[in-house]
mmCIF file of C-alpha atoms in Angstrom:
data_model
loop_
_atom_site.group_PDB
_atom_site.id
_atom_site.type_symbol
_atom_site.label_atom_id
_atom_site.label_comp_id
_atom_site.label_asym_id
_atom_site.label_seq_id
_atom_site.Cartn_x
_atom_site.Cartn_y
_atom_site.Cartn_z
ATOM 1 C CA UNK A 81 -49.759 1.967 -8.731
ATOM 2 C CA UNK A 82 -48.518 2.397 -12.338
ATOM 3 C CA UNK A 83 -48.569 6.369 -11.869
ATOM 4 C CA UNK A 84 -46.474 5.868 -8.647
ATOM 5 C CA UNK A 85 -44.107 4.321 -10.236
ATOM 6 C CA UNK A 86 -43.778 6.263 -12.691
ATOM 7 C CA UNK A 87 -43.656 9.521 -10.339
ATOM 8 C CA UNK A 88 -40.986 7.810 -8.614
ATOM 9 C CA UNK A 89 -39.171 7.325 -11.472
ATOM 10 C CA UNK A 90 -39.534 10.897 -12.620
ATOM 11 C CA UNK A 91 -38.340 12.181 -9.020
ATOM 12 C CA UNK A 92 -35.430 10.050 -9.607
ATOM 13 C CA UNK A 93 -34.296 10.857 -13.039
ATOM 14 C CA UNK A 94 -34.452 15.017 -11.473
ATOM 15 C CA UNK A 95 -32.513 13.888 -8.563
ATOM 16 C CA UNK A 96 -29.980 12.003 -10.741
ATOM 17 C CA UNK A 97 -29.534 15.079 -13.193
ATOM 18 C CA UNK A 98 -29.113 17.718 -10.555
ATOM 19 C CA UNK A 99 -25.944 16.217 -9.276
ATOM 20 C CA UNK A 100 -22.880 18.153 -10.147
ATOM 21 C CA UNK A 101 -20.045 16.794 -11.769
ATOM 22 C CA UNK A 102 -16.706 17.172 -9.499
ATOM 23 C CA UNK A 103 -13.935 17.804 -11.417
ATOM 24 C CA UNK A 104 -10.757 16.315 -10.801
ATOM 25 C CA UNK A 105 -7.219 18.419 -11.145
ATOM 26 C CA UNK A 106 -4.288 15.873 -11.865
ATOM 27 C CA UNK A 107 -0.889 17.181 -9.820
ATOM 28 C CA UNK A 108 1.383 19.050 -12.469
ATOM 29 C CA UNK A 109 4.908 20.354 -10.896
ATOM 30 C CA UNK A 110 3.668 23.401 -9.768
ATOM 31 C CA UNK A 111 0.853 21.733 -7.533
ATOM 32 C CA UNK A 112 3.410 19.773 -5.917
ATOM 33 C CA UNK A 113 5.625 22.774 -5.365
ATOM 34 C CA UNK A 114 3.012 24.603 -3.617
ATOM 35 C CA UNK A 115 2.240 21.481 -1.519
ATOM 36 C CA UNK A 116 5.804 20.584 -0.590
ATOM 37 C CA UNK A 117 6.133 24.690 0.538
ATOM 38 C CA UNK A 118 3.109 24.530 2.804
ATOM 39 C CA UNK A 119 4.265 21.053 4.347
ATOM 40 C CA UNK A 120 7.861 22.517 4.785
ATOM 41 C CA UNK A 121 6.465 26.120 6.047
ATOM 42 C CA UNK A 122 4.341 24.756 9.092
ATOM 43 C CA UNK A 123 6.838 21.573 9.817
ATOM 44 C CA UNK A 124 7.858 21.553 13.557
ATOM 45 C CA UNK A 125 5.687 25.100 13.786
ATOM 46 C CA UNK A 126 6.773 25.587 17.534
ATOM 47 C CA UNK A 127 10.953 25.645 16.868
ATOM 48 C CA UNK A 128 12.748 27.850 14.476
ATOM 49 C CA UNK A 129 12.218 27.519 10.645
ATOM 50 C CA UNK A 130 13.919 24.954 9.205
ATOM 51 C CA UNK A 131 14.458 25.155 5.601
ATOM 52 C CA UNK A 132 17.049 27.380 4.281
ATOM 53 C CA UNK A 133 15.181 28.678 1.503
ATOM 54 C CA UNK A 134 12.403 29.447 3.520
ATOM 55 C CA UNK A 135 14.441 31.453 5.998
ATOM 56 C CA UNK A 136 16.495 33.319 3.225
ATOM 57 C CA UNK A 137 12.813 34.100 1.306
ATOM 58 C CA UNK A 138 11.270 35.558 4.351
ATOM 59 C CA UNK A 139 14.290 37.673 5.555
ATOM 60 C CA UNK A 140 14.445 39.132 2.240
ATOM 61 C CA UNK A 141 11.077 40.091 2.478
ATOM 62 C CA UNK A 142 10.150 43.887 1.753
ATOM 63 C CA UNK A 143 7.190 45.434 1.963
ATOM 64 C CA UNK A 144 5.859 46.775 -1.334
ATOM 65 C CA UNK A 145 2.319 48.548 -0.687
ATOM 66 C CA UNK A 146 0.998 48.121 -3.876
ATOM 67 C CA UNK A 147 0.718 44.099 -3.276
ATOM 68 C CA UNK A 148 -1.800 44.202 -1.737
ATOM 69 C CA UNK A 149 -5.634 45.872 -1.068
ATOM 70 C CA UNK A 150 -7.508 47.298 2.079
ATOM 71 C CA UNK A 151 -10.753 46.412 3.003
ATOM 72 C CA UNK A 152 -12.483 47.945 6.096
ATOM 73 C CA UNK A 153 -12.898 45.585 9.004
ATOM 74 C CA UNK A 154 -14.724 46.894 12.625
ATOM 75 C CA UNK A 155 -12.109 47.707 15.510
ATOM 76 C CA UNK A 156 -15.032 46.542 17.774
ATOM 77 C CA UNK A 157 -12.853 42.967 18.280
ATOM 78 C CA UNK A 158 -10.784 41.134 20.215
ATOM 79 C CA UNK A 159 -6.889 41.836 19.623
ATOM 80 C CA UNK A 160 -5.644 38.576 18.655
ATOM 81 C CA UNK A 161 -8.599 38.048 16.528
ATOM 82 C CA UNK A 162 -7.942 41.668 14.883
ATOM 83 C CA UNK A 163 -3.912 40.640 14.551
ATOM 84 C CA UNK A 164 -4.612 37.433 13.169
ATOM 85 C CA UNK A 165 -7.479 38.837 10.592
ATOM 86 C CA UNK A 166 -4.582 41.196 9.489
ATOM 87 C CA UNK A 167 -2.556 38.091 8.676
ATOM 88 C CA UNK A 168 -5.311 36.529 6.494
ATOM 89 C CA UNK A 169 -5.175 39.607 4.962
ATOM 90 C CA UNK A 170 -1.724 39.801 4.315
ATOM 91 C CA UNK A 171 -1.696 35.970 3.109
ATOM 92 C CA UNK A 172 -4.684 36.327 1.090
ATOM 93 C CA UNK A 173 -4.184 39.853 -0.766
ATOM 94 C CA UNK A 174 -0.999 39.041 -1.886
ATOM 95 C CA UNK A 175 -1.126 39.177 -5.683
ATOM 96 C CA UNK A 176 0.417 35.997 -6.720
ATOM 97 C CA UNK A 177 1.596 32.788 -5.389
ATOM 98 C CA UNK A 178 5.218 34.115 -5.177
ATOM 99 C CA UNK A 179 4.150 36.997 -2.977
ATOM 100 C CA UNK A 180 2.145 34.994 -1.103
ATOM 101 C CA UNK A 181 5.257 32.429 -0.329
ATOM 102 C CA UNK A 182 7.221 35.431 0.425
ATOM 103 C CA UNK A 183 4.726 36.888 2.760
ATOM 104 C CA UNK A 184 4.033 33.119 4.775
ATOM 105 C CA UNK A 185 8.040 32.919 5.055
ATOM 106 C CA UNK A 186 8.404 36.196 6.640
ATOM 107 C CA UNK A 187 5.303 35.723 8.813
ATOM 108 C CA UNK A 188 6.620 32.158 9.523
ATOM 109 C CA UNK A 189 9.886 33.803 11.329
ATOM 110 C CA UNK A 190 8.148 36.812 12.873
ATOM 111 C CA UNK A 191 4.250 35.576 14.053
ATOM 112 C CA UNK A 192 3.094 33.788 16.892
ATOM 113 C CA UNK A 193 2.703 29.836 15.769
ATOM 114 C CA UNK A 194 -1.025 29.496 16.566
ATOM 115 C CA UNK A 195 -1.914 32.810 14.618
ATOM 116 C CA UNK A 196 0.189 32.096 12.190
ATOM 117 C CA UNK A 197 -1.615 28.402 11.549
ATOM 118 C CA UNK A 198 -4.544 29.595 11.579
ATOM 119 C CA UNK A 199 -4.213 32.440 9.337
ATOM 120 C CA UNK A 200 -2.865 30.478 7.088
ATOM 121 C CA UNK A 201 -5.069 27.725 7.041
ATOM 122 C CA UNK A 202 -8.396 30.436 6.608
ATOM 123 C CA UNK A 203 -5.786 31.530 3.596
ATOM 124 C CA UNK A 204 -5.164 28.204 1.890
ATOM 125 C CA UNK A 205 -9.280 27.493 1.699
ATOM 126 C CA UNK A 206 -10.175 30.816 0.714
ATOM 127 C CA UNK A 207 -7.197 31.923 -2.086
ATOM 128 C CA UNK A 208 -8.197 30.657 -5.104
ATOM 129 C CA UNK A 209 -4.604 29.306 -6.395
ATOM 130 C CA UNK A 210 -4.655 27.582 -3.756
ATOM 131 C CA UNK A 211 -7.412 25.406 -4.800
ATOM 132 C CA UNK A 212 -6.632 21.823 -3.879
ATOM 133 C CA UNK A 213 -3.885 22.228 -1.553
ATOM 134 C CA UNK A 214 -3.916 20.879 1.806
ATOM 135 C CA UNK A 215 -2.357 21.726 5.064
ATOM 136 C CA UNK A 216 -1.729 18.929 7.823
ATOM 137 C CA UNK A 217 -4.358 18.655 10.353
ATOM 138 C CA UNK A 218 -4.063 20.376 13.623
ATOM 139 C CA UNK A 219 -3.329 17.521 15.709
ATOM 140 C CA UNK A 220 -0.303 16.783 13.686
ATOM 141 C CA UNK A 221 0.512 20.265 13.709
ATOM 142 C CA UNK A 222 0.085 20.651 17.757
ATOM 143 C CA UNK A 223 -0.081 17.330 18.964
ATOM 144 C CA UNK A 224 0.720 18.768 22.588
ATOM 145 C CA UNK A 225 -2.358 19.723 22.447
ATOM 146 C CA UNK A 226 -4.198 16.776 22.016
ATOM 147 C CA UNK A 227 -1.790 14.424 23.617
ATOM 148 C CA UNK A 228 -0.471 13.887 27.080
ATOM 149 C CA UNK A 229 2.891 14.957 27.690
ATOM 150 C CA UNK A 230 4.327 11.700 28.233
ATOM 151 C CA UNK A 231 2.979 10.584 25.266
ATOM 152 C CA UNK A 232 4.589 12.981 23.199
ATOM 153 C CA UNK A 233 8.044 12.665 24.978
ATOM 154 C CA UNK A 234 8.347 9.000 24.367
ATOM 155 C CA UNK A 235 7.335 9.760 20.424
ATOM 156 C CA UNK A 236 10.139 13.016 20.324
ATOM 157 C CA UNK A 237 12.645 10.419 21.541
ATOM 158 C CA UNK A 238 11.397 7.335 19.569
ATOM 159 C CA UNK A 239 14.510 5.888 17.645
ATOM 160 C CA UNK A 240 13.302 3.296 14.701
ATOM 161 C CA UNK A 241 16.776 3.050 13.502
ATOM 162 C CA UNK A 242 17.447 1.550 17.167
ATOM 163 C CA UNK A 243 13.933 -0.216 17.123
ATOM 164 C CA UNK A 244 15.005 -1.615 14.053
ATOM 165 C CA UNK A 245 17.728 -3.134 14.419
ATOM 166 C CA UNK A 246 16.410 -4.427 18.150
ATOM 167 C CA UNK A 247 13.578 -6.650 16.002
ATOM 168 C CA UNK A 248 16.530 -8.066 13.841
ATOM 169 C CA UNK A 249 18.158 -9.314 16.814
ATOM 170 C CA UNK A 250 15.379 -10.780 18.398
ATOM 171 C CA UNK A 251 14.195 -12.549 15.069
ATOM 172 C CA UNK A 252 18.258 -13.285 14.490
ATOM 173 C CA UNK A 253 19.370 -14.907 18.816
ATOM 174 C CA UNK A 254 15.638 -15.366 20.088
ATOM 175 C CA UNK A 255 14.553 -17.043 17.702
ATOM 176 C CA UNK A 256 12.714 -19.139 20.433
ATOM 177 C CA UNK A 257 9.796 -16.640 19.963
ATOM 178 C CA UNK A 258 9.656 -16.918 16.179
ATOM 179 C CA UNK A 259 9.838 -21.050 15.647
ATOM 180 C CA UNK A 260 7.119 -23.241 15.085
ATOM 181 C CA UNK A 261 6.471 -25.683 17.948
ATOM 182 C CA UNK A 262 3.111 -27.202 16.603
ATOM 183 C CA UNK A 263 5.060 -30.031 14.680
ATOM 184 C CA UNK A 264 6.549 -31.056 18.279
ATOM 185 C CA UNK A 265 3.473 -30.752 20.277
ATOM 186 C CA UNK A 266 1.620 -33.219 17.934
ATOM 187 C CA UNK A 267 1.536 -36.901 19.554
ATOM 188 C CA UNK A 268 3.806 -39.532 18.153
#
């Protein structure tokens, strides 16, 4: 019993030592620069670009071959899949974070969305200043996709300011809803 134990013990001290220590990265101004880009660069990823800075960084995009490096991939693929490999490699070989925002901006205006989101997101998890960064998840992204269409109508034309301001009213001249009746109910 005592050897048990103490095998047990043993198994667990081995166990306990062969965990890894995770470290943690604390968000400097840079890290939340890069964030605030990739939030802003897929936001509304269906309609046109929104962000001015965005738009003026990826129309003054030009194409400087020495950026970025080749590697050999089989033609023995589907299209799409070969088109949106060559966008992960144009995200991923770019040589710094500027040329990669550059390169996202430009593809932003010019790709198709899904490619594009997906490309990008196989870019964010692989490039290694990236590290840390997150992108939305795809249901926020697309939520046709995963909603019905009437659902998503009635959220596109969802006011709060109007919802607001409809609670204060009701709370404000209905206030038959919000009183407390108990003290009237109790018998005398």
């Amino acid at each position: 019993m005592k050897i048990a134990i103490a095998l047990l013990a043993i198994v667990g001290l081995v166990a306990a030592s062969s965990i890894s220590k995770h470290e943690v990265k604390v968000a400097d101004r840079e890290y939340l620069q890069r964030q605030k880009f990739l939030f802003e660069i897929v936001y509304r990823v269906e309609d046109p670009l929104a962000f001015e800075e965005w738009i003026k960084l990826g129309k003054s995009f030009t194409f400087n071959k020495a950026d970025y490096t080749g590697e050999f991939f089989g033609a023995l693929v589907q299209t799409h899949l070969k088109q949106a490999y060559g966008l992960f490699n144009f995200f991923y070989y770019a040589k710094n974070f500027e040329v990669f925002q550059r390169n996202v901006a430009f593809a932003r205006l010019h790709c198709n969305e899904g490619m594009f989101v997906y490309a990008l997101t196989l870019a964010v998890i692989h490039r290694h200043d990236c590290q840390g960064l997150i992108l939305p998840s795809i249901y926020e992204i697309f939520p046709q996709y995963f909603f019905n269409s009437k659902f998503v109508y009635e959220a596109e034309k969802f006011d709060y300011d109007v919802w607001s301001k409809y609670i204060m009213y009701e709370k404000e001249y209905k206030d038959i809803l919000y009183q407390d009746y108990s003290e009237l109910l109790q018998k005398p």
